[in-house]
Amino acid sequence: MSNPYQYAKANQERFLDEYQELLRIRTISTQPQHAKDVARAAEWLKAMMLRIGMDRAEVILMPAGRCPLVLGEWDGAGEGAPTILIYCHYDVQPAEVADGWDTEPFEPTLKDGRLYCRGAVDSKLHVMSNLKAVESWLASDVKPNVNIKMVLEGEEESGSENINAFIAAHPERLAADIAMISDGAILAPDQPSLTYGLRGVTAFELHVSAPVSDLHSGHWGGSVHNPIQALCEILAQLHDENGAVAVPGFYDDVAEVTAQDRALLEEVEPYLQAEWDAVVSAPALWGERDYILPERLGARPTLEINGIHGGYTGAGMKTVLPARAFAKITCRLVPRQDPARVLDCIVEHIKSITPKTVQVDFQFGGMGAEAVLLDVEGLAMQSAAEAYAYAWGVEPVFERAGGSVPITFECMKVAKEVVIMSYGLKSGRAHGPNENIYLQNFYNGIQATIKFIDLVGQGRP
């Protein structure tokens, strides 16, 4: 008599082959020329859902969407059983050998216990770990005591219009007792971590202009406030000498880090510091001096200048006085901060410090998400912690992630509890060249999801 844990271990080789098959499909949702690839992957995933024993599976594309989601359902536990919603995304970022890859980015390469491929960690690792966990339950002699819904998104990397429209129109289709979002990364190959907080995000472009067109710097230089110079002067006033954001009202709604938060985050600090040293490798830490590294990275808001452009940037010199310059700016937000209010504060501050010699204009790209703080003591989080301990053989630590996973806020609308279960690594180079995972993370992830389903079905720990 087999159980799901045994089934998964017995089928690891086939699971890895199927994982690599999905990796070869160029599911680049940000590039229209790959729309057919994304659609092909959606059909591939639908077929797999049906093949592993789910009752229903469909590919869904809303009028507002560009790339489809795949929704599968298994309701064999019956009406009175709890329902788990598992979310992952199967689309990926663009990748070319010229970006710095040592191998073809869409041809999986195994080396020294790692698998290299675009999407290996973000986030086909999670798609396949969870699909194979569900298969292990449905193929074994013992069936889960929970009903299962799986939603696999095809445009997480490019806006999520499709899934947002689907949730708004049909929230009942994704209704669940627990939503398990599978995305992101743990701290180290041998140290799992549970994210209980995510920062929100907002973004805009700042445009500065002065003359009506580019001018000869010899003829007019010294009489016109150079827009690039003015832009730099404005940007330099957005932070103080201690690394804090110098925008009035920016911190008004920010909750202070609690003693419980600091105790949890102090356990994470050695891992994050080691990772910072290895990955960031900057000359020294920067930021708010009163906060430890995990707090700066996950519990405090930021204002970042992501890009600046203006004037001539080609080969050689061009003695031009540019007509305009612009910067792209994003803010990472913490609980209680309203993205719209934060934007208003920044816009008013910039207007107040803009010299009269130039003009400013703002463009808003629609990127916005509120921060999320999850219940560490709830059934979902405690079941996830025990599942990690089972799969990795070590208790997880808890962290507040610096990034944003906007789907979390949407899942909170359809589920009573939400938990984030990540199986990749930050050092896995998601979005960059030579993206990779440790194969053991794939196998551990399958076991962790199997255990999580088991524990929720028992209504414990």
GROMACS .gro file of N, CA, C and O in nm, residues 170-267:
model
  392
  170HIS      N    1  -1.518   3.646  -1.080
  170HIS     CA    2  -1.560   3.513  -1.032
  170HIS      C    3  -1.487   3.476  -0.902
  170HIS      O    4  -1.419   3.373  -0.896
  171PRO      N    5  -1.500   3.554  -0.797
  171PRO     CA    6  -1.427   3.522  -0.673
  171PRO      C    7  -1.465   3.386  -0.617
  171PRO      O    8  -1.381   3.319  -0.553
  172GLU      N    9  -1.587   3.341  -0.642
  172GLU     CA   10  -1.631   3.212  -0.589
  172GLU      C   11  -1.553   3.096  -0.649
  172GLU      O   12  -1.539   2.990  -0.586
  173ARG      N   13  -1.498   3.114  -0.770
  173ARG     CA   14  -1.424   3.005  -0.833
  173ARG      C   15  -1.294   2.974  -0.759
  173ARG      O   16  -1.242   2.862  -0.768
  174LEU      N   17  -1.239   3.073  -0.690
  174LEU     CA   18  -1.114   3.053  -0.617
  174LEU      C   19  -1.134   3.054  -0.465
  174LEU      O   20  -1.036   3.054  -0.389
  175ALA      N   21  -1.258   3.054  -0.420
  175ALA     CA   22  -1.286   3.057  -0.276
  175ALA      C   23  -1.224   2.936  -0.208
  175ALA      O   24  -1.232   2.823  -0.258
  176ALA      N   25  -1.161   2.958  -0.093
  176ALA     CA   26  -1.091   2.850  -0.023
  176ALA      C   27  -1.079   2.884   0.124
  176ALA      O   28  -1.091   3.001   0.165
  177ASP      N   29  -1.052   2.782   0.204
  177ASP     CA   30  -1.022   2.805   0.346
  177ASP      C   31  -0.880   2.857   0.361
  177ASP      O   32  -0.853   2.947   0.442
  178ILE      N   33  -0.788   2.800   0.283
  178ILE     CA   34  -0.648   2.842   0.287
  178ILE      C   35  -0.597   2.860   0.146
  178ILE      O   36  -0.617   2.773   0.060
  179ALA      N   37  -0.533   2.972   0.120
  179ALA     CA   38  -0.462   2.994  -0.007
  179ALA      C   39  -0.313   2.978   0.020
  179ALA      O   40  -0.258   3.045   0.107
  180MET      N   41  -0.251   2.889  -0.053
  180MET     CA   42  -0.106   2.869  -0.044
  180MET      C   43  -0.041   2.927  -0.169
  180MET      O   44  -0.058   2.874  -0.279
  181ILE      N   45   0.029   3.037  -0.152
  181ILE     CA   46   0.100   3.102  -0.262
  181ILE      C   47   0.240   3.045  -0.267
  181ILE      O   48   0.315   3.054  -0.170
  182SER      N   49   0.275   2.987  -0.379
  182SER     CA   50   0.406   2.924  -0.390
  182SER      C   51   0.491   3.005  -0.487
  182SER      O   52   0.477   2.996  -0.608
  183ASP      N   53   0.578   3.086  -0.429
  183ASP     CA   54   0.663   3.176  -0.506
  183ASP      C   55   0.771   3.227  -0.412
  183ASP      O   56   0.755   3.220  -0.290
  184GLY      N   57   0.880   3.278  -0.467
  184GLY     CA   58   0.981   3.338  -0.382
  184GLY      C   59   1.094   3.244  -0.346
  184GLY      O   60   1.121   3.147  -0.417
  185ALA      N   61   1.159   3.270  -0.233
  185ALA     CA   62   1.282   3.200  -0.199
  185ALA      C   63   1.296   3.180  -0.049
  185ALA      O   64   1.244   3.259   0.030
  186ILE      N   65   1.369   3.075  -0.012
  186ILE     CA   66   1.406   3.052   0.127
  186ILE      C   67   1.548   3.104   0.148
  186ILE      O   68   1.615   3.148   0.055
  187LEU      N   69   1.595   3.100   0.272
  187LEU     CA   70   1.721   3.164   0.306
  187LEU      C   71   1.844   3.091   0.256
  187LEU      O   72   1.942   3.152   0.212
  188ALA      N   73   1.844   2.958   0.265
  188ALA     CA   74   1.962   2.880   0.230
  188ALA      C   75   1.918   2.740   0.191
  188ALA      O   76   1.807   2.697   0.228
  189PRO      N   77   2.000   2.664   0.117
  189PRO     CA   78   1.959   2.530   0.076
  189PRO      C   79   1.918   2.441   0.193
  189PRO      O   80   1.829   2.357   0.179
  190ASP      N   81   1.983   2.460   0.307
  190ASP     CA   82   1.954   2.375   0.423
  190ASP      C   83   1.880   2.449   0.534
  190ASP      O   84   1.870   2.400   0.646
  191GLN      N   85   1.830   2.570   0.504
  191GLN     CA   86   1.756   2.646   0.604
  191GLN      C   87   1.631   2.708   0.544
  191GLN      O   88   1.633   2.815   0.484
  192PRO      N   89   1.518   2.638   0.558
  192PRO     CA   90   1.393   2.695   0.505
  192PRO      C   91   1.349   2.815   0.587
  192PRO      O   92   1.383   2.829   0.705
  193SER      N   93   1.271   2.901   0.523
  193SER     CA   94   1.218   3.019   0.591
  193SER      C   95   1.076   3.043   0.544
  193SER      O   96   1.039   3.008   0.431
  194LEU      N   97   0.997   3.102   0.629
  194LEU     CA   98   0.858   3.135   0.598
  194LEU      C   99   0.842   3.287   0.598
  194LEU      O  100   0.876   3.354   0.695
  195THR      N  101   0.791   3.338   0.489
  195THR     CA  102   0.767   3.481   0.477
  195THR      C  103   0.631   3.515   0.537
  195THR      O  104   0.529   3.462   0.492
  196TYR      N  105   0.631   3.601   0.638
  196TYR     CA  106   0.504   3.641   0.697
  196TYR      C  107   0.471   3.787   0.667
  196TYR      O  108   0.365   3.837   0.706
  197GLY      N  109   0.558   3.855   0.596
  197GLY     CA  110   0.531   3.993   0.558
  197GLY      C  111   0.588   4.023   0.420
  197GLY      O  112   0.695   3.973   0.383
  198LEU      N  113   0.516   4.101   0.343
  198LEU     CA  114   0.560   4.146   0.211
  198LEU      C  115   0.540   4.296   0.202
  198LEU      O  116   0.440   4.350   0.249
  199ARG      N  117   0.636   4.362   0.142
  199ARG     CA  118   0.619   4.505   0.122
  199ARG      C  119   0.530   4.532   0.001
  199ARG      O  120   0.526   4.455  -0.095
  200GLY      N  121   0.459   4.644   0.007
  200GLY     CA  122   0.381   4.690  -0.107
  200GLY      C  123   0.471   4.768  -0.201
  200GLY      O  124   0.592   4.783  -0.178
  201VAL      N  125   0.413   4.821  -0.308
  201VAL     CA  126   0.494   4.892  -0.406
  201VAL      C  127   0.410   4.998  -0.475
  201VAL      O  128   0.288   4.984  -0.490
  202THR      N  129   0.475   5.106  -0.513
  202THR     CA  130   0.415   5.207  -0.600
  202THR      C  131   0.526   5.265  -0.686
  202THR      O  132   0.644   5.253  -0.651
  203ALA      N  133   0.492   5.328  -0.798
  203ALA     CA  134   0.594   5.371  -0.893
  203ALA      C  135   0.548   5.491  -0.974
  203ALA      O  136   0.427   5.513  -0.993
  204PHE      N  137   0.647   5.568  -1.023
  204PHE     CA  138   0.616   5.679  -1.112
  204PHE      C  139   0.742   5.722  -1.185
  204PHE      O  140   0.854   5.679  -1.151
  205GLU      N  141   0.724   5.804  -1.288
  205GLU     CA  142   0.836   5.867  -1.358
  205GLU      C  143   0.831   6.017  -1.331
  205GLU      O  144   0.724   6.078  -1.333
  206LEU      N  145   0.949   6.075  -1.309
  206LEU     CA  146   0.963   6.219  -1.291
  206LEU      C  147   1.033   6.277  -1.415
  206LEU      O  148   1.145   6.236  -1.447
  207HIS      N  149   0.967   6.367  -1.485
  207HIS     CA  150   1.023   6.430  -1.605
  207HIS      C  151   1.054   6.577  -1.575
  207HIS      O  152   0.970   6.648  -1.521
  208VAL      N  153   1.173   6.619  -1.612
  208VAL     CA  154   1.217   6.758  -1.593
  208VAL      C  155   1.252   6.816  -1.729
  208VAL      O  156   1.323   6.753  -1.809
  209SER      N  157   1.203   6.936  -1.758
  209SER     CA  158   1.231   7.001  -1.887
  209SER      C  159   1.257   7.149  -1.865
  209SER      O  160   1.216   7.207  -1.765
  210ALA      N  161   1.328   7.208  -1.962
  210ALA     CA  162   1.356   7.352  -1.956
  210ALA      C  163   1.343   7.413  -2.096
  210ALA      O  164   1.238   7.465  -2.131
  211PRO      N  165   1.446   7.404  -2.182
  211PRO     CA  166   1.431   7.463  -2.315
  211PRO      C  167   1.336   7.379  -2.401
  211PRO      O  168   1.305   7.264  -2.369
  212VAL      N  169   1.290   7.437  -2.513
  212VAL     CA  170   1.194   7.367  -2.598
  212VAL      C  171   1.260   7.254  -2.677
  212VAL      O  172   1.193   7.162  -2.722
  213SER      N  173   1.392   7.260  -2.693
  213SER     CA  174   1.464   7.155  -2.765
  213SER      C  175   1.608   7.154  -2.717
  213SER      O  176   1.652   7.245  -2.644
  214ASP      N  177   1.684   7.052  -2.757
  214ASP     CA  178   1.826   7.048  -2.724
  214ASP      C  179   1.894   7.172  -2.782
  214ASP      O  180   1.862   7.216  -2.894
  215LEU      N  181   1.991   7.225  -2.705
  215LEU     CA  182   2.058   7.349  -2.746
  215LEU      C  183   2.209   7.329  -2.751
  215LEU      O  184   2.265   7.242  -2.685
  216HIS      N  185   2.276   7.413  -2.827
  216HIS     CA  186   2.422   7.418  -2.834
  216HIS      C  187   2.473   7.468  -2.699
  216HIS      O  188   2.438   7.578  -2.655
  217SER      N  189   2.555   7.387  -2.630
  217SER     CA  190   2.596   7.425  -2.495
  217SER      C  191   2.690   7.545  -2.495
  217SER      O  192   2.701   7.616  -2.394
  218GLY      N  193   2.758   7.569  -2.608
  218GLY     CA  194   2.844   7.687  -2.614
  218GLY      C  195   2.764   7.814  -2.631
  218GLY      O  196   2.797   7.918  -2.574
  219HIS      N  197   2.656   7.806  -2.709
  219HIS     CA  198   2.573   7.925  -2.732
  219HIS      C  199   2.488   7.962  -2.611
  219HIS      O  200   2.471   8.080  -2.580
  220TRP      N  201   2.434   7.857  -2.543
  220TRP     CA  202   2.333   7.885  -2.442
  220TRP      C  203   2.368   7.836  -2.302
  220TRP      O  204   2.297   7.868  -2.206
  221GLY      N  205   2.476   7.759  -2.290
  221GLY     CA  206   2.515   7.711  -2.158
  221GLY      C  207   2.549   7.824  -2.063
  221GLY      O  208   2.616   7.920  -2.101
  222GLY      N  209   2.502   7.814  -1.940
  222GLY     CA  210   2.520   7.920  -1.843
  222GLY      C  211   2.398   8.008  -1.828
  222GLY      O  212   2.389   8.086  -1.732
  223SER      N  213   2.303   7.993  -1.923
  223SER     CA  214   2.181   8.074  -1.913
  223SER      C  215   2.057   7.988  -1.890
  223SER      O  216   1.949   8.040  -1.861
  224VAL      N  217   2.073   7.857  -1.906
  224VAL     CA  218   1.960   7.765  -1.891
  224VAL      C  219   1.995   7.663  -1.782
  224VAL      O  220   2.107   7.611  -1.779
  225HIS      N  221   1.900   7.638  -1.693
  225HIS     CA  222   1.920   7.536  -1.589
  225HIS      C  223   1.912   7.399  -1.656
  225HIS      O  224   1.804   7.355  -1.698
  226ASN      N  225   2.024   7.333  -1.668
  226ASN     CA  226   2.031   7.203  -1.735
  226ASN      C  227   1.934   7.104  -1.669
  226ASN      O  228   1.944   7.078  -1.549
  227PRO      N  229   1.839   7.048  -1.744
  227PRO     CA  230   1.742   6.957  -1.683
  227PRO      C  231   1.803   6.836  -1.613
  227PRO      O  232   1.749   6.790  -1.512
  228ILE      N  233   1.917   6.787  -1.664
  228ILE     CA  234   1.982   6.675  -1.596
  228ILE      C  235   2.033   6.720  -1.460
  228ILE      O  236   2.016   6.650  -1.358
  229GLN      N  237   2.095   6.837  -1.457
  229GLN     CA  238   2.145   6.890  -1.330
  229GLN      C  239   2.029   6.916  -1.235
  229GLN      O  240   2.035   6.879  -1.116
  230ALA      N  241   1.921   6.974  -1.284
  230ALA     CA  242   1.805   7.003  -1.198
  230ALA      C  243   1.744   6.872  -1.145
  230ALA      O  244   1.705   6.864  -1.027
  231LEU      N  245   1.736   6.771  -1.230
  231LEU     CA  246   1.685   6.641  -1.187
  231LEU      C  247   1.770   6.585  -1.074
  231LEU      O  248   1.717   6.538  -0.972
  232CYS      N  249   1.900   6.589  -1.090
  232CYS     CA  250   1.990   6.538  -0.986
  232CYS      C  251   1.975   6.617  -0.856
  232CYS      O  252   1.978   6.558  -0.747
  233GLU      N  253   1.958   6.747  -0.866
  233GLU     CA  254   1.939   6.829  -0.746
  233GLU      C  255   1.810   6.791  -0.674
  233GLU      O  256   1.806   6.786  -0.550
  234ILE      N  257   1.705   6.763  -0.750
  234ILE     CA  258   1.578   6.722  -0.689
  234ILE      C  259   1.593   6.585  -0.623
  234ILE      O  260   1.554   6.564  -0.507
  235LEU      N  261   1.651   6.490  -0.695
  235LEU     CA  262   1.665   6.354  -0.643
  235LEU      C  263   1.752   6.351  -0.517
  235LEU      O  264   1.727   6.271  -0.426
  236ALA      N  265   1.851   6.437  -0.512
  236ALA     CA  266   1.941   6.440  -0.396
  236ALA      C  267   1.870   6.485  -0.269
  236ALA      O  268   1.921   6.462  -0.159
  237GLN      N  269   1.754   6.547  -0.284
  237GLN     CA  270   1.680   6.595  -0.167
  237GLN      C  271   1.572   6.497  -0.120
  237GLN      O  272   1.495   6.529  -0.029
  238LEU      N  273   1.566   6.377  -0.179
  238LEU     CA  274   1.464   6.280  -0.141
  238LEU      C  275   1.507   6.192  -0.025
  238LEU      O  276   1.426   6.117   0.030
  239HIS      N  277   1.635   6.196   0.013
  239HIS     CA  278   1.684   6.123   0.129
  239HIS      C  279   1.768   6.217   0.215
  239HIS      O  280   1.828   6.312   0.164
  240ASP      N  281   1.775   6.187   0.346
  240ASP     CA  282   1.864   6.264   0.432
  240ASP      C  283   1.997   6.194   0.447
  240ASP      O  284   2.021   6.087   0.389
  241GLU      N  285   2.087   6.253   0.526
  241GLU     CA  286   2.223   6.198   0.539
  241GLU      C  287   2.225   6.064   0.611
  241GLU      O  288   2.327   5.991   0.605
  242ASN      N  289   2.116   6.025   0.677
  242ASN     CA  290   2.111   5.896   0.748
  242ASN      C  291   2.043   5.786   0.667
  242ASN      O  292   2.021   5.675   0.717
  243GLY      N  293   2.007   5.816   0.543
  243GLY     CA  294   1.944   5.715   0.458
  243GLY      C  295   1.794   5.710   0.467
  243GLY      O  296   1.731   5.627   0.401
  244ALA      N  297   1.733   5.796   0.548
  244ALA     CA  298   1.587   5.798   0.561
  244ALA      C  299   1.527   5.881   0.446
  244ALA      O  300   1.590   5.971   0.392
  245VAL      N  301   1.404   5.850   0.411
  245VAL     CA  302   1.334   5.926   0.308
  245VAL      C  303   1.295   6.062   0.364
  245VAL      O  304   1.234   6.071   0.471
  246ALA      N  305   1.332   6.168   0.293
  246ALA     CA  306   1.312   6.305   0.342
  246ALA      C  307   1.187   6.370   0.284
  246ALA      O  308   1.186   6.489   0.253
  247VAL      N  309   1.081   6.293   0.269
  247VAL     CA  310   0.956   6.343   0.214
  247VAL      C  311   0.857   6.360   0.329
  247VAL      O  312   0.824   6.263   0.398
  248PRO      N  313   0.809   6.482   0.354
  248PRO     CA  314   0.713   6.501   0.462
  248PRO      C  315   0.590   6.412   0.445
  248PRO      O  316   0.534   6.403   0.337
  249GLY      N  317   0.552   6.344   0.553
  249GLY     CA  318   0.435   6.258   0.550
  249GLY      C  319   0.462   6.116   0.507
  249GLY      O  320   0.375   6.028   0.520
  250PHE      N  321   0.583   6.087   0.456
  250PHE     CA  322   0.613   5.954   0.403
  250PHE      C  323   0.598   5.846   0.510
  250PHE      O  324   0.549   5.737   0.484
  251TYR      N  325   0.641   5.876   0.632
  251TYR     CA  326   0.641   5.775   0.739
  251TYR      C  327   0.518   5.786   0.831
  251TYR      O  328   0.510   5.712   0.929
  252ASP      N  329   0.423   5.873   0.800
  252ASP     CA  330   0.314   5.900   0.894
  252ASP      C  331   0.238   5.776   0.937
  252ASP      O  332   0.199   5.763   1.053
  253ASP      N  333   0.214   5.684   0.843
  253ASP     CA  334   0.131   5.566   0.874
  253ASP      C  335   0.212   5.441   0.902
  253ASP      O  336   0.155   5.332   0.916
  254VAL      N  337   0.344   5.454   0.909
  254VAL     CA  338   0.430   5.336   0.927
  254VAL      C  339   0.427   5.290   1.072
  254VAL      O  340   0.455   5.367   1.164
  255ALA      N  341   0.392   5.162   1.093
  255ALA     CA  342   0.394   5.105   1.227
  255ALA      C  343   0.536   5.071   1.266
  255ALA      O  344   0.614   5.019   1.185
  256GLU      N  345   0.573   5.100   1.388
  256GLU     CA  346   0.707   5.067   1.436
  256GLU      C  347   0.725   4.915   1.445
  256GLU      O  348   0.629   4.841   1.465
  257VAL      N  349   0.847   4.871   1.430
  257VAL     CA  350   0.878   4.729   1.442
  257VAL      C  351   0.853   4.686   1.586
  257VAL      O  352   0.903   4.748   1.680
  258THR      N  353   0.774   4.580   1.604
  258THR     CA  354   0.740   4.533   1.739
  258THR      C  355   0.853   4.447   1.796
  258THR      O  356   0.942   4.401   1.724
  259ALA      N  357   0.845   4.424   1.927
  259ALA     CA  358   0.943   4.337   1.991
  259ALA      C  359   0.937   4.195   1.934
  259ALA      O  360   1.040   4.129   1.915
  260GLN      N  361   0.814   4.146   1.904
  260GLN     CA  362   0.800   4.014   1.844
  260GLN      C  363   0.865   4.009   1.707
  260GLN      O  364   0.936   3.913   1.672
  261ASP      N  365   0.842   4.116   1.626
  261ASP     CA  366   0.904   4.123   1.494
  261ASP      C  367   1.056   4.117   1.506
  261ASP      O  368   1.122   4.040   1.435
  262ARG      N  369   1.111   4.200   1.593
  262ARG     CA  370   1.257   4.205   1.604
  262ARG      C  371   1.313   4.071   1.649
  262ARG      O  372   1.418   4.026   1.598
  263ALA      N  373   1.245   4.002   1.741
  263ALA     CA  374   1.292   3.872   1.787
  263ALA      C  375   1.295   3.771   1.672
  263ALA      O  376   1.390   3.693   1.658
  264LEU      N  377   1.189   3.772   1.589
  264LEU     CA  378   1.186   3.681   1.474
  264LEU      C  379   1.294   3.717   1.373
  264LEU      O  380   1.363   3.629   1.319
  265LEU      N  381   1.310   3.845   1.347
  265LEU     CA  382   1.403   3.889   1.243
  265LEU      C  383   1.548   3.877   1.286
  265LEU      O  384   1.637   3.863   1.201
  266GLU      N  385   1.576   3.882   1.414
  266GLU     CA  386   1.713   3.863   1.461
  266GLU      C  387   1.764   3.722   1.428
  266GLU      O  388   1.883   3.702   1.407
  267GLU      N  389   1.671   3.624   1.425
  267GLU     CA  390   1.712   3.488   1.387
  267GLU      C  391   1.752   3.481   1.240
  267GLU      O  392   1.832   3.396   1.200
   0.00000   0.00000   0.00000
